CSV table of C-alpha atoms in Angstrom, one decimal:
chain,number,residue,atom,x,y,z
A,13,MET,CA,3.4,4.0,0.7
A,14,LYS,CA,5.4,1.3,-1.0
A,15,LEU,CA,6.7,-1.5,1.1
A,16,SER,CA,9.8,-3.6,0.9
A,17,LEU,CA,9.9,-5.5,4.2
A,18,HIS,CA,12.3,-8.3,5.1
A,19,ARG,CA,13.0,-8.1,8.8
A,20,ARG,CA,10.8,-9.5,11.6
A,21,LEU,CA,9.9,-8.0,14.9
A,22,THR,CA,7.5,-9.0,17.7
A,23,VAL,CA,6.1,-5.8,19.2
A,24,GLY,CA,5.8,-5.5,23.0
A,25,ALA,CA,3.4,-3.5,25.0
A,26,ALA,CA,3.2,0.2,24.4
A,27,SER,CA,1.1,3.1,25.7
A,28,PHE,CA,-0.9,5.2,23.3
A,29,LEU,CA,-2.3,8.6,24.1
A,30,MET,CA,-4.0,10.9,21.6
A,31,GLY,CA,-4.8,14.6,22.1
A,32,VAL,CA,-6.9,16.5,19.7
A,33,SER,CA,-6.8,20.1,18.4
A,34,ILE,CA,-6.6,22.2,15.3
A,35,SER,CA,-3.1,23.3,14.7
A,36,SER,CA,-2.0,26.8,14.0
A,37,GLY,CA,0.0,25.6,10.9
A,38,ALA,CA,1.5,22.5,9.3
A,39,HIS,CA,4.4,20.7,10.9
A,40,ALA,CA,3.8,22.1,14.4
A,41,MET,CA,6.3,20.8,17.0
A,42,CYS,CA,4.9,18.1,19.3
A,43,VAL,CA,5.6,19.3,22.8
A,44,ALA,CA,5.0,17.0,25.8
A,45,ASP,CA,2.2,18.2,28.1
A,46,SER,CA,1.5,21.2,25.8
A,47,GLU,CA,-1.9,22.7,26.1
A,48,VAL,CA,-2.0,23.0,22.4
A,49,PHE,CA,-2.4,19.2,22.0
A,50,GLY,CA,-4.7,18.7,25.0
A,51,GLY,CA,-4.7,15.8,27.4
A,52,SER,CA,-7.5,13.5,26.1
A,53,ALA,CA,-6.5,9.8,26.2
A,54,ILE,CA,-8.2,7.0,24.2
A,55,THR,CA,-8.0,3.3,24.4
A,56,PHE,CA,-5.3,2.0,22.0
A,57,GLY,CA,-6.9,0.7,18.8
A,58,GLU,CA,-10.1,2.6,19.3
A,59,ASN,CA,-11.7,4.3,16.3
A,60,VAL,CA,-11.8,8.1,16.7
A,61,GLU,CA,-14.0,10.5,14.8
A,62,ILE,CA,-11.9,13.5,13.9
A,63,GLY,CA,-13.3,16.8,12.8
A,64,VAL,CA,-11.2,18.6,10.2
A,65,ALA,CA,-11.7,22.3,9.3
A,66,PRO,CA,-9.5,23.8,6.6
A,67,PRO,CA,-7.2,25.5,6.1
A,68,GLN,CA,-5.4,24.0,9.1
A,69,PRO,CA,-5.0,20.2,9.5
A,70,ALA,CA,-6.1,18.5,12.8
A,71,ASN,CA,-3.2,17.6,15.0
A,72,TYR,CA,-2.7,14.5,17.2
A,73,TRP,CA,0.0,12.9,19.2
A,74,PHE,CA,0.9,9.5,20.7
A,75,ASP,CA,3.6,8.1,22.9
A,76,LEU,CA,5.4,4.8,22.5
A,77,ASP,CA,7.0,3.2,25.6
A,78,VAL,CA,9.0,0.7,23.4
A,79,ASP,CA,10.1,0.6,19.7
A,80,ALA,CA,7.1,-0.5,17.6
A,81,PHE,CA,5.6,-0.7,14.2
A,82,VAL,CA,2.5,1.5,13.8
A,83,GLN,CA,-0.4,1.3,11.4
A,84,ILE,CA,-2.6,4.4,11.0
A,85,LYS,CA,-5.8,4.5,8.9
A,86,ALA,CA,-8.0,7.5,8.0
A,87,SER,CA,-11.3,6.9,6.2
A,88,HIS,CA,-14.4,8.7,5.0
A,89,ASN,CA,-17.1,7.7,2.5
A,90,ALA,CA,-16.8,10.9,0.5
A,91,ALA,CA,-13.8,13.0,1.7
A,92,ASP,CA,-10.1,12.5,0.6
A,93,PRO,CA,-8.2,12.0,3.9
A,94,TYR,CA,-4.5,12.8,4.2
A,95,LEU,CA,-2.1,11.6,6.9
A,96,ARG,CA,1.3,13.0,7.8
A,97,LEU,CA,3.4,11.4,10.6
A,98,MET,CA,6.1,13.4,12.3
A,99,ASN,CA,8.6,13.0,15.2
A,100,GLU,CA,8.6,15.3,18.2
A,101,ASP,CA,10.7,17.9,16.4
A,102,GLY,CA,8.2,18.1,13.5
A,103,ALA,CA,10.4,16.2,11.0
A,104,ILE,CA,8.1,14.2,8.6
A,105,ILE,CA,8.5,10.4,8.9
A,106,ALA,CA,5.8,9.3,6.5
A,107,ALA,CA,2.8,10.7,4.7
A,108,ASN,CA,0.0,9.1,2.6
A,109,ASP,CA,-2.9,9.9,0.4
A,110,ASP,CA,-5.1,7.4,-1.5
A,111,TYR,CA,-3.7,4.2,-0.1
A,112,ASP,CA,-7.0,2.4,-0.6
A,113,GLY,CA,-9.2,4.4,-2.9
A,114,LEU,CA,-9.4,7.9,-1.4
A,115,ASN,CA,-8.6,6.6,2.1
A,116,ALA,CA,-5.2,7.1,3.6
A,117,GLN,CA,-3.0,4.6,5.5
A,118,ILE,CA,0.5,4.7,7.0
A,119,ASP,CA,2.4,1.5,7.7
A,120,THR,CA,5.8,2.2,9.2
A,121,SER,CA,8.4,0.1,7.3
A,122,GLU,CA,10.8,0.4,10.3
A,123,ALA,CA,10.0,0.3,14.0
A,124,LEU,CA,9.5,3.7,15.5
A,125,GLU,CA,11.7,4.4,18.4
A,126,ALA,CA,10.1,4.9,21.8
A,127,GLY,CA,9.0,8.5,22.2
A,128,ARG,CA,6.4,11.0,21.2
A,129,TYR,CA,5.0,11.4,17.6
A,130,CYS,CA,2.6,13.8,15.9
A,131,LEU,CA,0.0,13.1,13.3
A,132,GLU,CA,-1.7,15.6,11.0
A,133,VAL,CA,-5.1,14.7,9.5
A,134,ASP,CA,-6.6,16.7,6.7
A,135,ASP,CA,-9.0,16.5,3.7
A,136,VAL,CA,-7.2,17.0,0.4
A,137,ASN,CA,-10.4,18.4,-1.1
A,138,GLY,CA,-10.5,21.1,1.6
A,139,GLY,CA,-13.8,20.0,3.1
A,140,THR,CA,-15.1,20.3,6.6
A,141,ASP,CA,-15.5,16.6,7.5
A,142,THR,CA,-15.5,14.1,10.3
A,143,ILE,CA,-12.8,11.5,9.4
A,144,SER,CA,-12.5,8.1,11.1
A,145,VAL,CA,-8.9,7.5,12.4
A,146,THR,CA,-7.5,4.3,13.9
A,147,ALA,CA,-4.0,3.6,15.0
A,148,VAL,CA,-2.7,0.2,16.1
A,149,LEU,CA,0.6,-1.5,17.0
A,150,ILE,CA,1.4,-4.4,14.7
A,151,ASP,CA,4.0,-7.0,14.0
A,152,GLU,CA,6.0,-6.3,10.8
A,153,THR,CA,4.8,-9.7,9.5
A,154,GLN,CA,1.2,-8.4,9.6
A,155,VAL,CA,2.2,-5.3,7.7
A,156,GLU,CA,3.9,-7.4,5.0
A,157,MET,CA,1.0,-9.9,4.7
A,158,GLN,CA,-1.6,-7.1,4.3
A,159,ALA,CA,0.5,-5.5,1.6
A,160,ILE,CA,1.0,-8.8,-0.2
A,161,ASN,CA,-2.8,-9.4,-0.1
A,162,MET,CA,-3.3,-6.0,-1.6
A,163,GLY,CA,-0.8,-6.7,-4.4
A,164,LYS,CA,1.7,-4.1,-3.1
A,165,ALA,CA,4.5,-6.2,-1.7
A,166,PHE,CA,6.5,-9.1,-3.1
A,167,PRO,CA,5.2,-12.6,-2.2
A,168,LEU,CA,7.0,-14.4,0.5
A,169,SER,CA,7.0,-17.6,-1.5
A,170,ARG,CA,7.0,-18.4,-5.3
A,171,THR,CA,4.2,-20.9,-4.9
A,172,GLY,CA,1.0,-21.0,-2.9
A,173,GLU,CA,-2.8,-20.8,-3.1
A,174,THR,CA,-2.7,-17.3,-4.8
A,175,VAL,CA,0.9,-17.4,-6.2
A,176,THR,CA,2.0,-19.2,-9.5
A,177,ASP,CA,5.6,-19.7,-10.4
A,178,ALA,CA,6.2,-19.1,-14.1
A,179,GLY,CA,9.9,-19.8,-13.9
A,180,VAL,CA,12.1,-18.3,-16.6
A,181,LEU,CA,9.7,-16.5,-19.0
A,182,ARG,CA,10.9,-16.9,-22.5
A,183,THR,CA,7.7,-16.5,-24.6
A,184,LYS,CA,4.3,-16.2,-22.8
A,185,PHE,CA,2.6,-17.4,-19.7
A,186,THR,CA,-1.1,-17.5,-18.6
A,187,SER,CA,-2.6,-17.9,-15.2
A,188,ASN,CA,-6.3,-18.3,-14.7
A,189,PHE,CA,-8.0,-17.9,-11.3
A,190,TYR,CA,-11.1,-16.7,-9.5
A,191,LEU,CA,-10.3,-13.2,-8.3
A,192,VAL,CA,-11.9,-12.1,-5.0
A,193,ASP,CA,-10.6,-9.5,-2.5
A,194,GLU,CA,-7.1,-11.0,-2.2
A,195,ALA,CA,-4.3,-10.5,-4.8
A,196,ASN,CA,-3.3,-13.2,-7.2
A,197,TRP,CA,0.3,-13.4,-8.3
A,198,VAL,CA,2.6,-14.6,-11.0
A,199,VAL,CA,6.3,-14.7,-10.2
A,200,PHE,CA,8.7,-15.0,-13.1
A,201,ASP,CA,12.4,-14.7,-14.0
A,202,VAL,CA,14.0,-12.6,-16.7
A,203,GLU,CA,17.3,-13.8,-18.2
A,204,GLU,CA,18.1,-10.9,-20.6
A,205,PRO,CA,16.7,-7.4,-21.2
A,206,SER,CA,13.3,-7.8,-22.7
A,207,LEU,CA,10.0,-6.0,-23.3
A,208,PHE,CA,6.9,-7.4,-21.6
A,209,ASP,CA,3.2,-7.0,-22.2
A,210,ILE,CA,1.4,-7.9,-19.0
A,211,ARG,CA,-2.4,-7.9,-18.7
A,212,ALA,CA,-5.0,-8.6,-16.0
A,213,ARG,CA,-8.3,-9.3,-17.7
A,214,SER,CA,-11.7,-10.6,-16.9
A,215,TYR,CA,-14.8,-11.3,-18.9
A,216,GLU,CA,-17.1,-11.3,-15.9
A,217,GLY,CA,-17.1,-7.6,-15.1
A,218,VAL,CA,-14.2,-7.6,-12.6
A,219,ASP,CA,-12.5,-4.2,-12.4
A,220,THR,CA,-8.9,-5.3,-12.2
A,221,VAL,CA,-5.8,-3.5,-10.9
A,222,LEU,CA,-2.4,-4.7,-12.2
A,223,ARG,CA,1.0,-4.1,-10.5
A,224,VAL,CA,4.5,-5.2,-11.5
A,225,LEU,CA,7.1,-5.4,-8.7
A,226,ASP,CA,10.8,-6.3,-8.5
A,227,SER,CA,12.3,-8.7,-6.0
A,228,GLU,CA,13.0,-5.8,-3.6
A,229,GLY,CA,9.3,-5.1,-3.4
A,230,ARG,CA,9.3,-1.9,-5.4
A,231,ILE,CA,6.3,-1.2,-7.5
A,232,LEU,CA,7.7,-0.5,-11.0
A,233,GLU,CA,4.4,0.1,-12.8
A,234,GLU,CA,0.6,-0.2,-12.1
A,235,ASN,CA,-2.5,0.3,-14.1
A,236,ASP,CA,-6.3,0.3,-13.8
A,237,ASP,CA,-8.8,0.5,-16.7
A,238,TYR,CA,-6.5,0.3,-19.7
A,239,GLY,CA,-8.2,1.9,-22.7
A,240,ASP,CA,-12.0,1.9,-22.5
A,241,SER,CA,-12.2,-1.3,-20.5
A,242,GLU,CA,-12.0,-2.2,-16.8
A,243,ASN,CA,-9.1,-4.6,-17.6
A,244,SER,CA,-5.5,-3.6,-16.9
A,245,ARG,CA,-2.3,-3.5,-18.9
A,246,VAL,CA,1.3,-2.7,-18.4
A,247,ILE,CA,4.0,-2.6,-21.1
A,248,ILE,CA,7.4,-2.5,-19.5
A,249,GLU,CA,11.1,-3.2,-20.2
A,250,LEU,CA,12.7,-5.4,-17.6
A,251,GLN,CA,16.3,-6.2,-16.9
A,252,PRO,CA,17.6,-9.7,-15.8
A,253,GLY,CA,16.1,-10.6,-12.4
A,254,THR,CA,13.0,-11.8,-10.6
A,255,TYR,CA,9.7,-10.1,-10.8
A,256,ALA,CA,6.1,-10.5,-9.8
A,257,ALA,CA,2.8,-9.3,-11.3
A,258,SER,CA,-0.3,-9.0,-9.1
A,259,ALA,CA,-4.0,-8.7,-10.0
A,260,THR,CA,-6.4,-7.3,-7.5
A,261,THR,CA,-9.9,-5.8,-7.7
A,262,TYR,CA,-10.3,-2.0,-7.6
A,263,ASP,CA,-10.7,-0.6,-4.1
A,264,ASP,CA,-13.8,-1.9,-2.4
A,265,SER,CA,-15.3,-3.5,-5.5
A,266,GLU,CA,-17.7,-6.4,-4.7
A,267,VAL,CA,-17.6,-7.8,-8.2
A,268,PHE,CA,-15.5,-11.0,-8.3
A,269,GLY,CA,-15.0,-13.5,-11.0
A,270,GLU,CA,-12.8,-15.5,-13.3
A,271,THR,CA,-9.7,-13.5,-14.2
A,272,GLN,CA,-6.5,-14.0,-16.1
A,273,LEU,CA,-3.0,-12.8,-15.7
A,274,PHE,CA,-1.2,-12.9,-19.1
A,275,ILE,CA,2.4,-12.1,-19.6
A,276,GLU,CA,4.2,-12.0,-23.0
A,277,ARG,CA,7.8,-11.4,-23.7
A,278,PHE,CA,9.2,-9.6,-26.8
A,279,ILE,CA,12.8,-9.4,-27.9
A,280,ARG,CA,14.1,-6.2,-29.6
A,281,ALA,CA,15.1,-6.8,-33.2
A,282,THR,CA,18.8,-6.9,-33.8
A,283,GLU,CA,20.4,-4.8,-36.5
């Protein structure tokens, strides 16, 4: 899910109930007190081990007493979890596969209204697995900061410990840093339509992932393992505006080291 978050909300208390079953088909309606969804209740924020058995996804539901932002994670060390969030009528609100490696995650970019919601959990590979699922209520600021740290949302500031301001980029710019498990950024301005060659490279075995975002937080391009290397490269034409390039490590990689974000601008030849 790509995030473009600007509003702020402090989430109040909410109740969370989750019932477990295997649905009779995708997008089943979420009916209050229905025997189909059971009556099991868990402590909000508790990790739940969910058994999935194809071809039907596993169905869950939860109630919100107040409007709230929700984050849902599904993980497994080998399966490919898939999440689908729906309202009480079965309309899809959000879905995700491969948010972090093969694991799935949904961050609601707008507060969900008080009411009942359904969640489908499945394995894209069609396996019979036990998938770990966690749902929590969060402040929108937390969602945004997590996305920024993963290189998936535009930085809140042009300068900081992990953000470098390149200003108007007319020729080329280089930023060197020690890349760990938090994204490093270069924010830059474009004054006229231009072609950019952007690279995240390391000579210390870091498996980099490169993303290019516009000022609205949209991911325009991303790359991992350009060519035969573990470095990353994006060649993109950008219009006037403000952009950001992020460098992160791939998934749960524990290889960290000196890394470089390199940006070069090219102007199309005039006739």
